[in-house]
Coordinates of C-alpha atoms in Angstrom, one line a residue:
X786 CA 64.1 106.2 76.9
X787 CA 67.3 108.9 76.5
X788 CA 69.5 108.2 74.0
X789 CA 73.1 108.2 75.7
X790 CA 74.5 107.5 71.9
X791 CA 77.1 110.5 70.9
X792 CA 75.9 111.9 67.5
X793 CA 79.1 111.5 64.5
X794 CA 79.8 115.6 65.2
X795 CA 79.7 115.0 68.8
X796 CA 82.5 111.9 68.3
X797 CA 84.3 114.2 66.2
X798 CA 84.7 117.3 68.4
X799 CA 85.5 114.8 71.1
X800 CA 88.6 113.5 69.0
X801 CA 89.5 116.9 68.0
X802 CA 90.1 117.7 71.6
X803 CA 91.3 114.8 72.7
X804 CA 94.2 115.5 70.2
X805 CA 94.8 119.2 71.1
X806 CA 95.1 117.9 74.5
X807 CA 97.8 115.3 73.5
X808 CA 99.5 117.7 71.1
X809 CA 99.9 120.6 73.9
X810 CA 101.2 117.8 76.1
X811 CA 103.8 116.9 73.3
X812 CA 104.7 120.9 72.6
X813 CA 105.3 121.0 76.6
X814 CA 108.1 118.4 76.4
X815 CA 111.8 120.1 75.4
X816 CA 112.9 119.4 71.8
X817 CA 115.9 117.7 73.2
X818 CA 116.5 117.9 77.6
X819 CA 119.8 118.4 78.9
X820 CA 121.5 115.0 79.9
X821 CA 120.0 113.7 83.1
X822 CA 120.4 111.0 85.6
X823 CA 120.2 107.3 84.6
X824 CA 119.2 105.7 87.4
X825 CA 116.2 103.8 89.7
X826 CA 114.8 107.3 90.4
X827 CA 115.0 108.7 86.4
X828 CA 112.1 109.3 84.4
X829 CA 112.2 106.1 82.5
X830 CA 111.6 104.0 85.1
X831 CA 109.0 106.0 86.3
X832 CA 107.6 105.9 83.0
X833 CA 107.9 101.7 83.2
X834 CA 106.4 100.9 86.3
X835 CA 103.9 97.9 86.0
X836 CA 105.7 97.0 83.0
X837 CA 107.9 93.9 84.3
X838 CA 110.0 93.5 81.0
X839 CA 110.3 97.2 80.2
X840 CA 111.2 97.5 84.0
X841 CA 113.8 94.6 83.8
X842 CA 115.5 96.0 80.7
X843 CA 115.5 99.9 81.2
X844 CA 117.3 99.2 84.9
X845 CA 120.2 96.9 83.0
X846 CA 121.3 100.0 80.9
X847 CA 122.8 101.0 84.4
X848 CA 123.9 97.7 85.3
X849 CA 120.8 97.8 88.1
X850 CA 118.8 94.7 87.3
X851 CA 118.4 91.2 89.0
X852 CA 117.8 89.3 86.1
X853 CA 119.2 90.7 82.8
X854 CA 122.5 89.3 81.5
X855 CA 123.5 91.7 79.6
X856 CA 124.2 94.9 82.1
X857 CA 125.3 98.4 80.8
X858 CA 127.2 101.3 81.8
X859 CA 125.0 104.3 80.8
X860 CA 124.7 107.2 83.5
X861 CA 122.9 109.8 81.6
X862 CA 119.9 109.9 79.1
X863 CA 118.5 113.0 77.1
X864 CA 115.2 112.9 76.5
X865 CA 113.4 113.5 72.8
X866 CA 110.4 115.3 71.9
X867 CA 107.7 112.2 70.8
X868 CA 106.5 114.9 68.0
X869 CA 108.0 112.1 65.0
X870 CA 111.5 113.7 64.9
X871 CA 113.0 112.5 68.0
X872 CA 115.1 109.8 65.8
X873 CA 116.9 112.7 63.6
X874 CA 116.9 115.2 66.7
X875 CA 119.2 112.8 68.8
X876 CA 121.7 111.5 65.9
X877 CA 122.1 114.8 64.8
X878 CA 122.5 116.6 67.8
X879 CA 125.0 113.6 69.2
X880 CA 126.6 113.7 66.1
X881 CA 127.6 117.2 65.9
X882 CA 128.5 116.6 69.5
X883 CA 130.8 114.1 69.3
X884 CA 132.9 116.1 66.0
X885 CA 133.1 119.1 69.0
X886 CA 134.9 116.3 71.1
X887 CA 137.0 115.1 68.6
X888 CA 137.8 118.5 66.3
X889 CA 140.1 116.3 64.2
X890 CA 137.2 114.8 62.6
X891 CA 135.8 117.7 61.6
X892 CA 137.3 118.6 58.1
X893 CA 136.4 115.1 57.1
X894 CA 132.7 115.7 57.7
X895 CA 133.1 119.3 55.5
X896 CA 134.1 117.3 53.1
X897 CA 131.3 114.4 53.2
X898 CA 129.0 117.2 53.3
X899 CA 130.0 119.0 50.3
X900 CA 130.7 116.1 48.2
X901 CA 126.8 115.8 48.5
X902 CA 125.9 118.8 47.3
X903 CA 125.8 118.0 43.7
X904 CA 123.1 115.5 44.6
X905 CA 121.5 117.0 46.7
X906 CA 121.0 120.1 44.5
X907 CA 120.0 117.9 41.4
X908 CA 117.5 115.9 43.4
X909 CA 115.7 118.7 45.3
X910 CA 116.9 122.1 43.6
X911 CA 118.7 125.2 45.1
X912 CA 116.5 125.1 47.8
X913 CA 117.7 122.3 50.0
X914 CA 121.0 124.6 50.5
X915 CA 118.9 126.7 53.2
X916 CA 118.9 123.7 55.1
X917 CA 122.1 121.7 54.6
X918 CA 124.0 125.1 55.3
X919 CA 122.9 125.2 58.8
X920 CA 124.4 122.1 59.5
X921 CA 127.2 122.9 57.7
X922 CA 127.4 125.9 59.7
X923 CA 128.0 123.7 62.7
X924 CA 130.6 121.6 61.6
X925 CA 132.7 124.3 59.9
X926 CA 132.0 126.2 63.0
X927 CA 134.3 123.6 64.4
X928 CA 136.9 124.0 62.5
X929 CA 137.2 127.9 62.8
X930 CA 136.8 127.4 66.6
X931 CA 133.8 129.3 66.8
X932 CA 132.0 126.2 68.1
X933 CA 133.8 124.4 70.8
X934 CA 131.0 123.8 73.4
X935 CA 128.5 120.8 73.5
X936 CA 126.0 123.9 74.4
X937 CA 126.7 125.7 71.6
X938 CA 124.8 122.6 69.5
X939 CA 122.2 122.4 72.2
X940 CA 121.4 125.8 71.1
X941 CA 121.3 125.4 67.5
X942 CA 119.5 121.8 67.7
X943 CA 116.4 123.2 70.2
X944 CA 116.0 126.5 68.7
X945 CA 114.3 127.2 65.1
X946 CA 117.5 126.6 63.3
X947 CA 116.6 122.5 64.8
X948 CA 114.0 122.3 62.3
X949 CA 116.6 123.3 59.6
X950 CA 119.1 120.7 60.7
X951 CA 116.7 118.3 61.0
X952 CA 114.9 118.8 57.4
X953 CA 119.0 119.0 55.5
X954 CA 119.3 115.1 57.3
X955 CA 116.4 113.9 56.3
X956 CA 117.0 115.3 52.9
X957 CA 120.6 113.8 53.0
X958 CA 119.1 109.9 54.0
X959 CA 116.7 110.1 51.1
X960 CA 119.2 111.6 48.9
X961 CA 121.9 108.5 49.5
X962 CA 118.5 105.9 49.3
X963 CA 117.7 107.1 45.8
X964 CA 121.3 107.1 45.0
X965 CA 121.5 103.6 46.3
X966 CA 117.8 102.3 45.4
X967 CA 118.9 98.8 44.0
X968 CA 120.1 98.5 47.6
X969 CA 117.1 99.4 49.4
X970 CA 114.3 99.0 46.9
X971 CA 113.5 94.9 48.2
X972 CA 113.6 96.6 52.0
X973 CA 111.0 99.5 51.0
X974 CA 108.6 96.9 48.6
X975 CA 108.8 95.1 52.0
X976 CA 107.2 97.9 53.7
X977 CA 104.5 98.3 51.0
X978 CA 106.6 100.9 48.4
X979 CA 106.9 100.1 45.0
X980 CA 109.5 102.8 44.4
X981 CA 112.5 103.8 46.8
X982 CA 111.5 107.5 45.5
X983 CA 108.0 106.8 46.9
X984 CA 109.2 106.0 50.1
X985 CA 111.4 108.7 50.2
X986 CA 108.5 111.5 49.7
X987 CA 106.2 109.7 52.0
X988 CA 108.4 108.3 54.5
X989 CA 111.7 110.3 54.8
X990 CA 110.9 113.5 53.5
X991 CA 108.0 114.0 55.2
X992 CA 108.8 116.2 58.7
X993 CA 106.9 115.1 61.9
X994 CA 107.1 111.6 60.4
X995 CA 108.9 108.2 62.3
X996 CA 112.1 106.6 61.4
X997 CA 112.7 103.1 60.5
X998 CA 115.4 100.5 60.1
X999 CA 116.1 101.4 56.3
X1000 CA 116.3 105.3 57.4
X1001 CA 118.8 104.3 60.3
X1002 CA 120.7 102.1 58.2
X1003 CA 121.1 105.1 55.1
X1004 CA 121.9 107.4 57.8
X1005 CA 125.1 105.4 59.3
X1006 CA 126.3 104.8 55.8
X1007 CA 125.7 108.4 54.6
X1008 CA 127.7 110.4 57.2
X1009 CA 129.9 107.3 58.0
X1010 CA 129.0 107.0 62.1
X1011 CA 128.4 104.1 63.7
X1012 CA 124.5 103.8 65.3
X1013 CA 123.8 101.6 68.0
X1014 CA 120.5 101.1 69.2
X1015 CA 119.1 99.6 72.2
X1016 CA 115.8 98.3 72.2
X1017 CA 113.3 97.9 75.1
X1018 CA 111.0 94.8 73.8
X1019 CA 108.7 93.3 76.3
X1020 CA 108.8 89.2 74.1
X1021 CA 112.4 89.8 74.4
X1022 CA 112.9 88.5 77.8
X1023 CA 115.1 90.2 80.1
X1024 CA 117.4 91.5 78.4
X1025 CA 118.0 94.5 75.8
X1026 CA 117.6 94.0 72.2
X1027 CA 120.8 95.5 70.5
X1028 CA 120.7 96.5 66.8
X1029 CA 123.9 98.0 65.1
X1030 CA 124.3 100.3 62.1
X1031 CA 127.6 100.8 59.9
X1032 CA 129.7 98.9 62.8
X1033 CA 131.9 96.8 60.7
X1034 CA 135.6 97.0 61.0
X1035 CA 135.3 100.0 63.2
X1036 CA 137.2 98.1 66.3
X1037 CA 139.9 100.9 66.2
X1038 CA 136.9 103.5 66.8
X1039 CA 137.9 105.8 63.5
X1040 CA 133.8 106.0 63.4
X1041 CA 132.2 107.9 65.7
X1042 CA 129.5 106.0 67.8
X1043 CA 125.8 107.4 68.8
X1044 CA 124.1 105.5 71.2
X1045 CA 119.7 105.4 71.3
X1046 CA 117.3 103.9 73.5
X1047 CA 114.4 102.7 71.4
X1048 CA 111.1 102.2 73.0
X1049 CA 107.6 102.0 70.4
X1050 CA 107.9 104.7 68.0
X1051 CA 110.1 106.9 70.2
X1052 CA 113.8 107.2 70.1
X1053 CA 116.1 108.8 73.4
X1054 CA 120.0 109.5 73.0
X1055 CA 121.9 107.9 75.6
X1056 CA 125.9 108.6 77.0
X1057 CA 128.2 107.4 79.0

């Protein structure tokens, strides 16, 4: 009788493609799209057919569906590279955005940014400057007037210097959690961390690697922006499942807001 039974190497090399083959599919995908068209004929949906509760909640973001009581006015969504970054890659990209939009604001994030340095250096060394200088290259680049375009920071965020920018904000978030670690430490034991400096190395620090709550929450409080997040959950009914960052007293806007769309593991930006 033939054995149909896959020897372990066999299994193995099968994996190993199997995972090329998803990684090339993830490396096809742009670091960050241009702002697209929200609507019944977007990806996302596409992406949510056969799913009734994703389906229900992805049309409300554009005030489309039948059911939902909660109804949104979103008309464009970028789209984020699934590669473990996409959570760092929006914020940052829509927060360097929105300080070209309002210019005013810029100064004031020079100087959050450089009132971190100290701690940054004595936590990580020298080093870390070769990455929070690219993003303090964009923000200063506002207020000399060499950046002015929402383009501009496409550029910076989906070409090599992304990585950079990407790498100084996660350095920044684990620099304020360690800072702050009677804070956080009960929210990272929760997660299976017996040190908030351990779940900084393995969680924050670590490129290619998801975001969660406690990261989201550091973040808001750390650059002083306002994160709202809007979560597609299928025991959630019809409606979207809102979470909220760093929001308090803000009602006169002196915060600026970045909007996601949360699905599983994967984070998109969002605009109006």
């Amino acid at each position: 009788m033939e054995d149909n039974a896959k020897s372990p190497t066999a299994m193995a090399e099968a994996c190993e493609a199997q995972l090329a083959d998803i990684r090339e599919e993830v490396r096809r995908d742009p670091l960050l799209s241009v702002p697209l068209p929200l609507d019944k004929h977007s990806r996302l949906v596409q992406e949510v057919k056969g799913d009734e509760a994703y389906m229900t909640q992805s049309l409300s973001l554009f005030g489309a569906s039948a059911t939902s009581t909660k109804q949104y006015n979103f008309t464009r969504i970028r789209y984020a590279r699934r590669d473990g970054n996409c959570f760092y890659r929006c914020a940052g990209f829509r927060l360097c955005e929105l300080i070209v939009q309002h210019p005013e604001k810029a100064p004031d994030f020079v100087a959050r940014l450089k009132s971190l340095e100290p701690l940054l250096t004595a936590m990580f060394g020298d080093f870390v400057s070769d990455f929070t200088e690219v993003l303090m290259e964009v923000i200063q680049g506002v207020v000399s007037g060499k950046v002015t375009t929402t383009a501009q920071v496409y550029q910076r965020y989906t070409s090599d210097d992304g990585a950079y920018l990407i790498v100084a904000l996660r350095y920044i978030v684990s620099a304020y959690l360690q800072e702050h670690e009677d804070d956080y430490l009960p929210f990272v034991e929760g997660l299976g961390y017996g040190t908030v400096k351990a779940y900084c190395n393995m969680e924050v620090e670590a490129v290619d690697h998801e975001s969660d709550n406690v990261q989201l929450a550091a973040f808001a409080k750390v650059l002083d922006v306002c994160l709202m997040v809007y979560g597609l959950d299928r025991n959630a009914g019809a409606n979207v499942t809102e979470y909220s960052f760093n929001d308090e007293n803000n009602a006169d806007g002196h915060r600026v807001t970045i909007e996601l769309l949360y699905m599983p593991g994967h984070y998109n930006l969002l605009e109006r």
